[in-house]
Short mmCIF file of C-alpha atoms in Angstrom, two decimals:
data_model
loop_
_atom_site.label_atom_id
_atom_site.label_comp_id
_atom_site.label_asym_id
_atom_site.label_seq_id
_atom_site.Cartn_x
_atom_site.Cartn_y
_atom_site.Cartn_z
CA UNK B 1 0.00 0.00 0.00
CA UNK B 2 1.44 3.01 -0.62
CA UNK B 3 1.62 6.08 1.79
CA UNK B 4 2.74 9.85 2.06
CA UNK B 5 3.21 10.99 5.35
CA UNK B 6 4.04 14.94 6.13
CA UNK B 7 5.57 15.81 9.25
CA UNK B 8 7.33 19.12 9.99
CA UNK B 9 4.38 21.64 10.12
CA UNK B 10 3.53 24.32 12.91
CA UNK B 11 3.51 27.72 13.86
CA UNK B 12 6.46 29.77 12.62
CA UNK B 13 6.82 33.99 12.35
CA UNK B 14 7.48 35.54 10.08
CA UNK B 15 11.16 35.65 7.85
CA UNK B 16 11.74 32.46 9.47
CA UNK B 17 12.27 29.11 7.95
CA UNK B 18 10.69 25.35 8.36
CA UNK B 19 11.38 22.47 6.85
CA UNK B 20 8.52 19.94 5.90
CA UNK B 21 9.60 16.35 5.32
CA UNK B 22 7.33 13.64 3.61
CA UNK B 23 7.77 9.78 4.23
CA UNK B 24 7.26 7.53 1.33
CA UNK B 25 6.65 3.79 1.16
CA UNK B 26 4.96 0.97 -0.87
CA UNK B 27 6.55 2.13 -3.78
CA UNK B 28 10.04 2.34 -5.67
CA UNK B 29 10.43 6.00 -4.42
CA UNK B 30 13.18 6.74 -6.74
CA UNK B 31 11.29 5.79 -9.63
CA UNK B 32 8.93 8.68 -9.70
CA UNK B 33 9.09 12.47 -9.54
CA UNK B 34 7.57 13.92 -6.23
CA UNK B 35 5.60 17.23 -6.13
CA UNK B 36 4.53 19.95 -2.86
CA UNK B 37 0.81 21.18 -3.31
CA UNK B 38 -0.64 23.62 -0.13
CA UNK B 39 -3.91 24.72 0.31
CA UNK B 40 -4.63 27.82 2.37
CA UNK B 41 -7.66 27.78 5.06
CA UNK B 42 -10.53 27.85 2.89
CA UNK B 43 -9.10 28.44 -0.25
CA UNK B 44 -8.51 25.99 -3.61
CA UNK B 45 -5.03 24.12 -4.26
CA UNK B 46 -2.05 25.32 -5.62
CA UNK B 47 1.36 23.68 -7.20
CA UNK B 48 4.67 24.32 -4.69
CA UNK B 49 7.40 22.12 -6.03
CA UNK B 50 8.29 19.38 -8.21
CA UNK B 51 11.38 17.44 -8.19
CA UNK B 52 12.86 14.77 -10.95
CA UNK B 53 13.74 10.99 -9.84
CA UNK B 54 17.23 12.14 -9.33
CA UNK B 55 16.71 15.42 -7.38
CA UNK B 56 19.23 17.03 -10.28
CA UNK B 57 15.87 19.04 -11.61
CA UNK B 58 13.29 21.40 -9.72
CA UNK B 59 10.26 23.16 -10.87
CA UNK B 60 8.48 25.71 -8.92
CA UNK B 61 5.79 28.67 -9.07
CA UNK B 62 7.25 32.29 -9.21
CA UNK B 63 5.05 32.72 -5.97
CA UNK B 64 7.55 30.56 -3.77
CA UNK B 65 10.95 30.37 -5.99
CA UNK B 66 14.02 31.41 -4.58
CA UNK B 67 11.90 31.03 -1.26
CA UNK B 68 11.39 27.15 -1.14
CA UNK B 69 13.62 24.42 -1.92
CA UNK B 70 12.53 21.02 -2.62
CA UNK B 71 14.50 17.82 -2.10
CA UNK B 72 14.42 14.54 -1.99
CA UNK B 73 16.80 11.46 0.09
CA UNK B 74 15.98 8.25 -2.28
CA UNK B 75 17.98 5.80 0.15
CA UNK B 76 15.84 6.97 2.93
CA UNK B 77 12.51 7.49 0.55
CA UNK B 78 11.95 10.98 1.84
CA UNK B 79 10.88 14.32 0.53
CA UNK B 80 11.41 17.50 1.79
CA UNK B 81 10.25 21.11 1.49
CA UNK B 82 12.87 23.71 3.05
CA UNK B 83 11.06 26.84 3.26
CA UNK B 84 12.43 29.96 3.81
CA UNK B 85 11.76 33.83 4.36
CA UNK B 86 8.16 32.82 5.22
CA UNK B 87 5.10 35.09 4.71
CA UNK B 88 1.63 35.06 6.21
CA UNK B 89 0.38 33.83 2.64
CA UNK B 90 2.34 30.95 3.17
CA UNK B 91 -0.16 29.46 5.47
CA UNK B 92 -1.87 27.07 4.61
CA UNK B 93 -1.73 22.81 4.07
CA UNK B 94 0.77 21.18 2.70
CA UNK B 95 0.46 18.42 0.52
CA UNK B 96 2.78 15.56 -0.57
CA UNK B 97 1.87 14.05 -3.65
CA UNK B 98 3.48 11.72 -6.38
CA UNK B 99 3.19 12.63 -9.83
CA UNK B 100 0.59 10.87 -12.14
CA UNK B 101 -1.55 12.93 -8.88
CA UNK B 102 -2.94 9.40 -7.51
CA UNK B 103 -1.45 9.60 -4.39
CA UNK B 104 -1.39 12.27 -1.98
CA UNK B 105 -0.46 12.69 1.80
CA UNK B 106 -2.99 13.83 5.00
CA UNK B 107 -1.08 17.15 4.76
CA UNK B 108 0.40 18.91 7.47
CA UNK B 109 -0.68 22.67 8.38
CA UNK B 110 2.02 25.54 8.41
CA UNK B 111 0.91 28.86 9.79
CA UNK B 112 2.97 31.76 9.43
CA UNK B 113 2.12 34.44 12.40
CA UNK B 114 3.54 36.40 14.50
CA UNK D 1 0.48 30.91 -16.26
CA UNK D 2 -2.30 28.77 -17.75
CA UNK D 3 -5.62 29.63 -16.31
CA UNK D 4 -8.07 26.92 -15.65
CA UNK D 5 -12.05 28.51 -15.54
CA UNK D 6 -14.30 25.83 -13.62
CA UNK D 7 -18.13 26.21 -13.70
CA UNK D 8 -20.32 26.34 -11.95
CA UNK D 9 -18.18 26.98 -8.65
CA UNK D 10 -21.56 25.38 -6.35
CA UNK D 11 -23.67 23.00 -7.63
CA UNK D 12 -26.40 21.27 -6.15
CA UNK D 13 -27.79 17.92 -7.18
CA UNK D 14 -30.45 15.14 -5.97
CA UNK D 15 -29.46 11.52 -5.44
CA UNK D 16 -29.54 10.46 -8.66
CA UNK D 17 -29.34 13.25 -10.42
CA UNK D 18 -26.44 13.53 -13.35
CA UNK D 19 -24.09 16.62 -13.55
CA UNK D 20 -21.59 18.06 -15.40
CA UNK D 21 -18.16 20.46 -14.74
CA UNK D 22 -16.94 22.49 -17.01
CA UNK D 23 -13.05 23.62 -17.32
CA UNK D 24 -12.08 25.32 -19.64
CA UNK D 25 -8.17 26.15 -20.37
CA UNK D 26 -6.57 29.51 -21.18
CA UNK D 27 -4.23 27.88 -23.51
CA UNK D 28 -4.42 24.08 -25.19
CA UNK D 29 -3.45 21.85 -22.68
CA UNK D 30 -2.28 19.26 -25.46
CA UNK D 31 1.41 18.50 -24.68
CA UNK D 32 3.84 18.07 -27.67
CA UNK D 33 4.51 14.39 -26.68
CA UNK D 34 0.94 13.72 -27.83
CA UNK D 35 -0.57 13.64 -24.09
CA UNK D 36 -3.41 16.31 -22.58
CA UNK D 37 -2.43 16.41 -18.84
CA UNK D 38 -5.82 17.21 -17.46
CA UNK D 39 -6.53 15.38 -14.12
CA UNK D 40 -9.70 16.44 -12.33
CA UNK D 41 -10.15 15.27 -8.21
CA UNK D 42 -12.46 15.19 -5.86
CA UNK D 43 -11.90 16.51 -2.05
CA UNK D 44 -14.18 15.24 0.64
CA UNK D 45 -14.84 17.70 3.64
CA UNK D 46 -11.66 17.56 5.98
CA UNK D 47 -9.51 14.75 3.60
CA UNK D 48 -6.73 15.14 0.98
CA UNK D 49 -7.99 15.57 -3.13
CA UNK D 50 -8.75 12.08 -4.79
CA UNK D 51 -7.66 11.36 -8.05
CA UNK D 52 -10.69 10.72 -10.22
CA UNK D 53 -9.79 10.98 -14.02
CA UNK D 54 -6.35 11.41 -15.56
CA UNK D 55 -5.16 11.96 -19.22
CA UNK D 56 -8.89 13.50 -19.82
CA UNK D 57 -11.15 10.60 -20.25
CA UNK D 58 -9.08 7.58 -17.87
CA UNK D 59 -10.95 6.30 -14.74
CA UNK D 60 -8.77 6.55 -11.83
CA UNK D 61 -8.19 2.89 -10.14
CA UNK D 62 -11.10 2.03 -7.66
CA UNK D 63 -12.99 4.92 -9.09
CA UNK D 64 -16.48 4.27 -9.27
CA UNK D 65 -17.82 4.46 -12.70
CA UNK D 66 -20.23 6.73 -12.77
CA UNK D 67 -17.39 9.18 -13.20
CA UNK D 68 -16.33 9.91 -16.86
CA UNK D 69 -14.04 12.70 -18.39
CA UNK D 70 -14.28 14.53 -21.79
CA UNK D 71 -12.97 17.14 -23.99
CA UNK D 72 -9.68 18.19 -25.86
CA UNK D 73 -7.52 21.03 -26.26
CA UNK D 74 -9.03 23.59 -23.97
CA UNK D 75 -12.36 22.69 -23.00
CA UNK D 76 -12.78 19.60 -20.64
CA UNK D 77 -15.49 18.07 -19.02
CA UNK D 78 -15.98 16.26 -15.74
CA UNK D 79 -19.57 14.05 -16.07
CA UNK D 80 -21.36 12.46 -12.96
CA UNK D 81 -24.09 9.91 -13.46
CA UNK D 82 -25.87 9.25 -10.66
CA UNK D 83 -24.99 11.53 -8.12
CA UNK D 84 -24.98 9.40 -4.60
CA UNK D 85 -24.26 10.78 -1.61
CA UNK D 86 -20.64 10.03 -0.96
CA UNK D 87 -20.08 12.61 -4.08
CA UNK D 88 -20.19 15.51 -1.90
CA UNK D 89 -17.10 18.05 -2.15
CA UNK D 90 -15.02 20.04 -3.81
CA UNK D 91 -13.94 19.03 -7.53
CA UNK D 92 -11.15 20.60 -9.21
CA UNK D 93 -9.37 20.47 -12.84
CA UNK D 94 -5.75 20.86 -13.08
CA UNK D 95 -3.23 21.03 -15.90
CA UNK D 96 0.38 19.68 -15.77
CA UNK D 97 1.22 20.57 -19.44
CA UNK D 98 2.42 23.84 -18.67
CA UNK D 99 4.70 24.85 -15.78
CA UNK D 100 3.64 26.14 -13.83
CA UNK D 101 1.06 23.21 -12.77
CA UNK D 102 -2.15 25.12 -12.02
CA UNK D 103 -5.89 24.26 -10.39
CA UNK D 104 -9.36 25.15 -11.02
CA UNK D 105 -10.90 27.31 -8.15
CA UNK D 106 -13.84 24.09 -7.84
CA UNK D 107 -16.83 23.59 -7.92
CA UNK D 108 -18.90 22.45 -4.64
CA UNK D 109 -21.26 20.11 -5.01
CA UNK D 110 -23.70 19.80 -2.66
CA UNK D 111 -26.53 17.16 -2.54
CA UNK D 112 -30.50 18.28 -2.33
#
């Protein structure tokens, strides 16, 4: 069976970092490319991060680049989201999620406040 | 960025009843490998989206199949019949053609 499981998430002020992590099994991790969506309280999803198999490409929105960093640890089958410089837009749920979309984690909540 | 227009943003339905979501893209979402990457998902009050249809038109595994998918280029389609009960929640197209990835703003559907 496979499972996404965030951890990482909490309350965090403002300019700070966080780092989210995701752990993967019942797959071949390193065979797919692993994505970030969030979802702020009450509001519709949007695309973070993507990363290739390898980790040697990333993709991200212009709202979060330069901001977020997206990585990946295939021995240990783990995804992470290092997020930096954090705003109070940056609240919301995080979601892991491997591309193809059919799998997604519970999500893990990350509000910015000060 | 590619803008993805889902109507209507609330519908509501009887058991029963069949429906239909529109999205429509701002741009084709036909790739140049021959592929449309249009997904659409459902999100259930309080749980993470489910993948219902992927590639347009393919039934997600364990999706029930009074779900289908339709359409090509820009305008896409997301066709329930026989709404039941369990259908309740948010539905949402995206694109992953064109980076950036981007999501319809949904359409709740509620049930009579």
């Amino acid at each position: 069976e496979v499972q996404l499981v965030e951890s990482g998430g909490g309350l965090v002020q403002p300019g700070r970092s966080l780092k989210l992590s995701c752990a993967a099994s019942g797959f071949t991790f390193s065979n797919y490319y692993m994505a970030w969506v969030r979802q702020a309280p009450k509001k519709g999803l949007e695309w973070v991060a993507t990363i290739s198999t390898s980790g040697s490409r990333t993709y991200y929105p212009d709202s979060v680049k330069g901001r977020f960093t997206i990585s990946r640890d295939n021995a240990k089958s783990s995804l992470y989201l290092q997020m930096n410089s954090l705003k109070s837009e940056d609240t919301a749920t995080y979601y892991c999620a491997r591309h193809g979309w059919e799998y997604w984690g519970q999500g893990v909540m990350v509000t910015v406040s000060s | 960025d590619v803008v993805l227009t889902q109507t209507p943003s609330i519908l509501s339905a009887t058991i029963g009843q069949s429906v239909s979501i529109s999205c429509r893209s701002s741009q084709s979402l036909l790739d140049s490998d021959g592929n449309t990457y249009l997904y659409w998902f459902l999100q259930r009050p309080g749980q993470s989206p489910q993948r219902l249809i992927y590639l347009v038109s393919n039934l997600g595994s364990g999706v029930p199949n009074r779900f289908s998918g339709s359409g090509s280029g820009t305008d896409f389609t997301l066709k329930i019949s026989g709404v039941e009960a369990e259908d309740l929640g948010v539905y949402y197209c995206m694109q992953a053609t064109h980076a950036p990835f981007t999501f319809g703003s949904g359409t709740k559907l509620e049930i009579k």
